C-alpha atoms as a printed R data frame, in Angstrom:
    type eleno elety resid chain resno       x       y       z
1   ATOM     1    CA   MET     A     1 -12.754  -1.539 280.390
2   ATOM     2    CA   PHE     A     2 -11.363  -1.970 283.652
3   ATOM     3    CA   GLN     A     3  -8.707   0.684 285.013
4   ATOM     4    CA   PHE     A     4  -5.240  -0.124 284.411
5   ATOM     5    CA   PRO     A     5  -3.771  -0.345 287.881
6   ATOM     6    CA   PHE     A     6  -6.160  -2.902 288.700
7   ATOM     7    CA   ILE     A     7  -5.205  -5.308 285.899
8   ATOM     8    CA   LEU     A     8  -1.229  -4.446 286.366
9   ATOM     9    CA   ALA     A     9  -1.544  -5.171 289.955
10  ATOM    10    CA   ALA     A    10  -3.488  -8.711 289.238
11  ATOM    11    CA   VAL     A    11  -0.482  -9.484 286.715
12  ATOM    12    CA   ILE     A    12   2.495  -8.348 288.995
13  ATOM    13    CA   PHE     A    13   0.924 -10.106 291.835
14  ATOM    14    CA   PHE     A    14   0.672 -13.428 289.599
15  ATOM    15    CA   PHE     A    15   4.296 -12.841 288.737
16  ATOM    16    CA   LEU     A    16   5.435 -12.099 292.263
17  ATOM    17    CA   LEU     A    17   3.868 -15.329 293.390
18  ATOM    18    CA   LEU     A    18   5.555 -17.347 290.898
19  ATOM    19    CA   ILE     A    19   8.784 -15.802 291.849
20  ATOM    20    CA   PHE     A    20   8.052 -16.475 295.656
21  ATOM    21    CA   LEU     A    21   7.147 -20.105 295.168
22  ATOM    22    CA   PHE     A    22  10.310 -20.551 293.238
23  ATOM    23    CA   ILE     A    23  12.448 -19.319 295.715
24  ATOM    24    CA   MET     A    24  10.658 -20.964 298.471
25  ATOM    25    CA   VAL     A    25  11.321 -24.349 296.630
26  ATOM    26    CA   GLN     A    26  14.939 -23.733 295.623
27  ATOM    27    CA   VAL     A    27  16.169 -22.656 298.943
28  ATOM    28    CA   GLY     A    28  14.915 -25.857 300.353
29  ATOM    29    CA   LEU     A    29  12.461 -24.288 302.904
30  ATOM    30    CA   VAL     A    30   9.524 -26.678 301.784
31  ATOM    31    CA   THR     A    31  11.802 -29.294 300.267
32  ATOM    32    CA   VAL     A    32  11.300 -31.520 303.171
33  ATOM    33    CA   ALA     A    33   7.531 -30.822 302.847
34  ATOM    34    CA   PHE     A    34   7.283 -31.972 299.401
35  ATOM    35    CA   ALA     A    35   9.171 -35.222 300.160
36  ATOM    36    CA   LYS     A    36   6.650 -36.264 302.511
37  ATOM    37    CA   LEU     A    37   4.165 -35.332 299.797
38  ATOM    38    CA   GLY     A    38   5.833 -37.621 297.509
39  ATOM    39    CA   LEU     A    39   7.040 -35.064 295.154
40  ATOM    40    CA   THR     A    40  10.444 -33.978 294.115
41  ATOM    41    CA   THR     A    41  11.387 -30.437 294.268
42  ATOM    42    CA   SER     A    42  11.194 -30.037 290.557
43  ATOM    43    CA   GLN     A    43   7.627 -31.789 290.490
44  ATOM    44    CA   ALA     A    44   6.428 -29.566 293.014
45  ATOM    45    CA   PHE     A    45   7.274 -26.296 291.609
46  ATOM    46    CA   LEU     A    46   5.665 -27.778 287.828
47  ATOM    47    CA   VAL     A    47   2.466 -28.793 289.771
48  ATOM    48    CA   LEU     A    48   2.029 -25.142 291.390
49  ATOM    49    CA   LEU     A    49   3.024 -23.544 288.290
50  ATOM    50    CA   ALA     A    50   0.620 -25.889 286.064
51  ATOM    51    CA   THR     A    51  -2.111 -25.043 288.777
52  ATOM    52    CA   LEU     A    52  -1.910 -21.394 288.377
53  ATOM    53    CA   ALA     A    53  -1.668 -21.433 284.598
54  ATOM    54    CA   GLY     A    54  -4.350 -23.794 284.495
55  ATOM    55    CA   SER     A    55  -6.768 -21.510 286.377
56  ATOM    56    CA   GLY     A    56  -7.970 -19.839 283.366
57  ATOM    57    CA   MET     A    57  -8.774 -22.896 281.090
58  ATOM    58    CA   ASN     A    58 -12.237 -24.466 281.266
59  ATOM    59    CA   LEU     A    59 -12.873 -27.676 279.687
60  ATOM    60    CA   PRO     A    60 -16.694 -28.058 278.610
61  ATOM    61    CA   ILE     A    61 -18.288 -31.430 279.862
62  ATOM    62    CA   LEU     A    62 -22.057 -30.488 279.474
63  ATOM    63    CA   HIS     A    63 -24.344 -28.044 277.804
64  ATOM    64    CA   SER     A    64 -27.553 -27.155 279.720
65  ATOM    65    CA   ARG     A    65 -30.814 -26.993 277.988
66  ATOM    66    CA   ARG     A    66 -31.036 -23.330 280.078
67  ATOM    67    CA   MET     A    67 -30.627 -20.364 278.068
68  ATOM    68    CA   ILE     A    68 -28.271 -17.518 279.682
69  ATOM    69    CA   LYS     A    69 -27.759 -14.151 278.323
70  ATOM    70    CA   VAL     A    70 -23.925 -13.608 277.924
71  ATOM    71    CA   PRO     A    71 -21.886 -10.281 278.556
72  ATOM    72    CA   SER     A    72 -21.590  -8.203 275.502
73  ATOM    73    CA   PRO     A    73 -18.042  -8.010 274.133
74  ATOM    74    CA   ASN     A    74 -17.651  -4.902 275.995
75  ATOM    75    CA   GLY     A    75 -18.784  -6.037 279.060
76  ATOM    76    CA   PRO     A    76 -16.330  -7.537 282.059
77  ATOM    77    CA   PRO     A    77 -15.009 -11.135 281.392
78  ATOM    78    CA   LEU     A    78 -16.788 -12.727 284.619
79  ATOM    79    CA   ASN     A    79 -15.041 -15.897 284.046
80  ATOM    80    CA   ASN     A    80 -12.027 -14.557 284.576
81  ATOM    81    CA   PRO     A    81 -10.143 -15.700 287.659
82  ATOM    82    CA   PHE     A    82  -8.735 -12.470 288.255
83  ATOM    83    CA   TYR     A    83 -11.923 -10.465 287.886
84  ATOM    84    CA   ARG     A    84 -13.142 -10.548 291.704
85  ATOM    85    CA   HIS     A    85  -9.787  -8.400 292.466
86  ATOM    86    CA   MET     A    86 -10.405  -5.880 289.982
87  ATOM    87    CA   ARG     A    87 -13.046  -2.943 289.866
88  ATOM    88    CA   PRO     A    88 -15.099  -1.957 286.338
89  ATOM    89    CA   MET     A    89 -14.745   1.576 285.570
90  ATOM    90    CA   ARG     A    90 -18.341   1.779 284.831
91  ATOM    91    CA   PRO     A    91 -21.445  -0.509 285.497
92  ATOM    92    CA   PHE     A    92 -22.275  -3.481 283.692
93  ATOM    93    CA   GLN     A    93 -22.417  -3.191 279.841
94  ATOM    94    CA   ALA     A    94 -25.968  -4.352 278.130
95  ATOM    95    CA   MET     A    95 -26.097  -8.152 278.013
96  ATOM    96    CA   GLY     A    96 -25.516 -10.039 274.839
97  ATOM    97    CA   GLU     A    97 -26.958 -12.965 273.048
98  ATOM    98    CA   LEU     A    98 -28.707 -15.935 274.443
99  ATOM    99    CA   ARG     A    99 -26.647 -19.240 274.928
100 ATOM   100    CA   LYS     A   100 -26.771 -22.367 276.408
101 ATOM   101    CA   GLN     A   101 -25.400 -22.456 279.821
102 ATOM   102    CA   VAL     A   102 -22.154 -24.727 279.860
103 ATOM   103    CA   VAL     A   103 -20.781 -26.789 282.686
104 ATOM   104    CA   ALA     A   104 -16.923 -27.088 282.672
105 ATOM   105    CA   VAL     A   105 -14.264 -28.464 284.660
106 ATOM   106    CA   ASN     A   106 -11.350 -26.259 285.638
107 ATOM   107    CA   VAL     A   107  -7.742 -27.619 284.520
108 ATOM   108    CA   GLY     A   108  -6.092 -25.631 287.578
109 ATOM   109    CA   GLY     A   109  -8.517 -26.190 290.248
110 ATOM   110    CA   CYS     A   110 -10.082 -29.548 289.580
111 ATOM   111    CA   LEU     A   111  -7.964 -31.787 287.169
112 ATOM   112    CA   ILE     A   112  -4.572 -31.254 288.236
113 ATOM   113    CA   PRO     A   113  -6.075 -31.413 292.330
114 ATOM   114    CA   LEU     A   114  -8.119 -34.513 291.144
115 ATOM   115    CA   LEU     A   115  -4.821 -36.212 289.548
116 ATOM   116    CA   LEU     A   116  -2.444 -35.031 292.375
117 ATOM   117    CA   SER     A   117  -5.123 -36.321 294.895
118 ATOM   118    CA   ALA     A   118  -5.324 -39.802 293.182
119 ATOM   119    CA   TYR     A   119  -1.639 -40.383 293.421
120 ATOM   120    CA   PHE     A   120  -1.531 -39.454 296.986
121 ATOM   121    CA   VAL     A   121  -4.324 -42.111 297.595
122 ATOM   122    CA   SER     A   122  -2.367 -44.576 295.582
123 ATOM   123    CA   LEU     A   123   0.690 -44.172 298.381
124 ATOM   124    CA   MET     A   124  -1.387 -44.301 301.146
125 ATOM   125    CA   GLY     A   125  -4.737 -46.147 300.404
126 ATOM   126    CA   PHE     A   126  -8.134 -45.178 301.618
127 ATOM   127    CA   THR     A   127  -8.083 -44.858 305.208
128 ATOM   128    CA   PRO     A   128 -10.889 -44.175 307.769
129 ATOM   129    CA   ALA     A   129  -9.153 -40.639 308.806
130 ATOM   130    CA   LEU     A   130  -9.000 -39.637 305.089
131 ATOM   131    CA   LEU     A   131 -12.920 -40.488 304.388
132 ATOM   132    CA   LEU     A   132 -13.948 -38.638 307.778
133 ATOM   133    CA   CYS     A   133 -11.597 -35.585 307.037
134 ATOM   134    CA   THR     A   134 -13.173 -35.464 303.368
135 ATOM   135    CA   ALA     A   135 -16.648 -35.807 304.494
136 ATOM   136    CA   LEU     A   136 -16.162 -33.119 307.205
137 ATOM   137    CA   VAL     A   137 -14.663 -30.571 304.830
138 ATOM   138    CA   THR     A   138 -17.352 -31.420 302.073
139 ATOM   139    CA   ALA     A   139 -20.093 -30.844 304.710
140 ATOM   140    CA   ALA     A   140 -18.601 -27.529 305.635
141 ATOM   141    CA   CYS     A   141 -17.968 -25.951 302.128
142 ATOM   142    CA   PHE     A   142 -21.286 -27.026 301.202
143 ATOM   143    CA   ALA     A   143 -22.930 -25.137 304.160
144 ATOM   144    CA   MET     A   144 -20.600 -22.139 303.555
145 ATOM   145    CA   ALA     A   145 -20.650 -21.915 299.468
146 ATOM   146    CA   ARG     A   146 -23.108 -19.346 297.959
147 ATOM   147    CA   PRO     A   147 -24.182 -18.671 294.222
148 ATOM   148    CA   ILE     A   148 -22.476 -15.487 292.898
149 ATOM   149    CA   PRO     A   149 -24.139 -13.632 290.132
150 ATOM   150    CA   GLY     A   150 -22.564 -14.078 286.704
151 ATOM   151    CA   VAL     A   151 -19.718 -16.204 288.179
152 ATOM   152    CA   GLY     A   152 -21.301 -19.061 289.582
153 ATOM   153    CA   ILE     A   153 -20.470 -20.918 293.125
154 ATOM   154    CA   GLY     A   154 -18.257 -18.948 295.457
155 ATOM   155    CA   ILE     A   155 -16.858 -19.741 298.944
156 ATOM   156    CA   PRO     A   156 -14.748 -17.504 301.272
157 ATOM   157    CA   MET     A   157 -11.458 -18.255 300.238
158 ATOM   158    CA   LEU     A   158 -10.021 -19.063 303.956
159 ATOM   159    CA   VAL     A   159 -12.670 -21.296 304.393
160 ATOM   160    CA   PRO     A   160 -11.530 -24.720 303.261
161 ATOM   161    CA   PRO     A   161  -7.979 -24.402 304.192
162 ATOM   162    CA   LEU     A   162  -8.977 -23.450 307.783
163 ATOM   163    CA   VAL     A   163 -11.212 -26.224 308.089
164 ATOM   164    CA   THR     A   164  -8.972 -28.650 306.541
165 ATOM   165    CA   ALA     A   165  -5.892 -27.597 308.989
166 ATOM   166    CA   ILE     A   166  -8.121 -27.880 312.022
167 ATOM   167    CA   ILE     A   167  -9.508 -31.519 311.060
168 ATOM   168    CA   ALA     A   168  -6.473 -32.605 309.600
169 ATOM   169    CA   ILE     A   169  -4.492 -31.662 312.867
170 ATOM   170    CA   LEU     A   170  -7.144 -33.173 314.911
171 ATOM   171    CA   LEU     A   171  -8.259 -36.503 312.931
172 ATOM   172    CA   ALA     A   172  -5.159 -37.265 310.544
173 ATOM   173    CA   PRO     A   173  -1.975 -39.619 311.863
174 ATOM   174    CA   PRO     A   174   0.948 -37.450 311.376
175 ATOM   175    CA   GLU     A   175   2.700 -39.378 308.979
176 ATOM   176    CA   HIS     A   176  -0.210 -38.762 306.548
177 ATOM   177    CA   ALA     A   177  -1.270 -35.541 307.521
178 ATOM   178    CA   PRO     A   178  -0.126 -33.468 304.413
179 ATOM   179    CA   GLN     A   179  -1.392 -36.208 302.000
180 ATOM   180    CA   ILE     A   180  -4.909 -36.145 304.129
181 ATOM   181    CA   ALA     A   181  -4.974 -32.659 304.202
182 ATOM   182    CA   TYR     A   182  -4.348 -32.008 300.303
183 ATOM   183    CA   VAL     A   183  -6.960 -34.817 299.337
184 ATOM   184    CA   SER     A   184  -9.919 -33.944 301.822
185 ATOM   185    CA   GLY     A   185  -9.113 -30.273 301.236
186 ATOM   186    CA   THR     A   186  -8.986 -30.173 297.352
187 ATOM   187    CA   MET     A   187 -11.781 -32.920 297.165
188 ATOM   188    CA   GLY     A   188 -13.891 -31.775 299.723
189 ATOM   189    CA   THR     A   189 -13.907 -28.345 298.411
190 ATOM   190    CA   LEU     A   190 -14.738 -29.472 294.889
191 ATOM   191    CA   LEU     A   191 -17.225 -31.838 296.138
192 ATOM   192    CA   GLY     A   192 -19.031 -29.567 298.673
193 ATOM   193    CA   ALA     A   193 -18.743 -26.118 297.162
194 ATOM   194    CA   ASP     A   194 -19.312 -27.121 293.433
195 ATOM   195    CA   ILE     A   195 -20.211 -30.515 292.443
196 ATOM   196    CA   LEU     A   196 -23.165 -31.051 295.289
197 ATOM   197    CA   HIS     A   197 -24.512 -27.557 294.575
198 ATOM   198    CA   LEU     A   198 -24.602 -28.228 290.970
199 ATOM   199    CA   LEU     A   199 -26.637 -31.441 291.618
200 ATOM   200    CA   ASN     A   200 -29.162 -29.306 293.427
201 ATOM   201    CA   PRO     A   201 -32.119 -28.008 291.422
202 ATOM   202    CA   ARG     A   202 -32.816 -25.348 293.741
203 ATOM   203    CA   THR     A   203 -29.181 -24.166 293.388
204 ATOM   204    CA   TRP     A   204 -29.171 -24.274 289.724
205 ATOM   205    CA   ARG     A   205 -31.906 -22.281 289.350
206 ATOM   206    CA   ASN     A   206 -30.072 -19.403 290.961
207 ATOM   207    CA   LEU     A   207 -27.057 -19.932 288.763
208 ATOM   208    CA   ASP     A   208 -26.929 -17.453 285.887
209 ATOM   209    CA   ALA     A   209 -23.504 -17.441 284.836
210 ATOM   210    CA   PRO     A   210 -23.085 -18.536 281.254
211 ATOM   211    CA   VAL     A   211 -20.054 -20.902 282.361
212 ATOM   212    CA   LEU     A   212 -20.345 -22.906 285.514
213 ATOM   213    CA   SER     A   213 -16.688 -24.081 286.103
214 ATOM   214    CA   ILE     A   214 -16.124 -27.020 288.668
215 ATOM   215    CA   GLY     A   215 -12.834 -25.636 290.487
216 ATOM   216    CA   GLY     A   216 -12.818 -22.492 288.809
217 ATOM   217    CA   ALA     A   217 -14.243 -18.816 289.537
218 ATOM   218    CA   GLY     A   218 -15.374 -18.678 292.761
219 ATOM   219    CA   THR     A   219 -13.598 -21.614 294.352
220 ATOM   220    CA   PHE     A   220 -10.441 -21.864 292.822
221 ATOM   221    CA   ASP     A   221  -8.790 -19.473 295.493
222 ATOM   222    CA   GLY     A   222  -9.828 -21.796 298.246
223 ATOM   223    CA   ILE     A   223  -8.812 -24.941 296.647
224 ATOM   224    CA   PHE     A   224  -5.265 -23.346 295.303
225 ATOM   225    CA   VAL     A   225  -4.544 -22.165 298.831
226 ATOM   226    CA   THR     A   226  -5.709 -25.636 300.655
227 ATOM   227    CA   GLY     A   227  -3.177 -27.217 298.390
228 ATOM   228    CA   ILE     A   228  -0.606 -24.979 299.783
229 ATOM   229    CA   LEU     A   229  -1.666 -25.548 303.382
230 ATOM   230    CA   ALA     A   230  -0.800 -29.274 302.712
231 ATOM   231    CA   VAL     A   231   2.626 -28.233 302.366
232 ATOM   232    CA   LEU     A   232   2.788 -26.111 305.142
233 ATOM   233    CA   LEU     A   233   1.382 -28.878 307.537
234 ATOM   234    CA   ALA     A   234   4.069 -31.535 306.399
């Protein structure tokens, strides 16, 4: 079990973030930015809300032959997006049964950014700046991502947005900077931190999480913050 104050703090933070985003959109501080991204005010808020809500949804796409010991029902929920921000009251419980390792895609951290990126690319096309920015962000995220025991692959939350900001400011044309920042930041993080590491057999052997979530667990924070940064760059 987790201490109640930490769970309460996580829930309060979630709702305060929603209120903050709603106020920011409604008062018009980011309306112009979202307009440059090609979204209306209502669409912008719905995307942010869907991203947060979808962060806890994983859709299985592959069942590996590798058998992984899953936590017992009394153990901590390792794939919970709030887990890294809470402290257990006692050490890990005894491990439970063996199950096949599952590879899944996270709705909020993978599917929604993928669909939104496809929409932005349809507006501006594949440009050399977009491809170069995406490649550089991918390389940086691949170098910084590391396996996290029981969780999957993780990357420091501020690495993707900071790298994206620097690269987009230096290389992206001003008229497309927000779109390029979003696409290169989110796709670069997914490719570099998750997909390329999952395709690496040496990394895979070090991943002992029951569910390997693309865009979830250890990488969702970076992807979400990168998406917000794209708005700030507009």
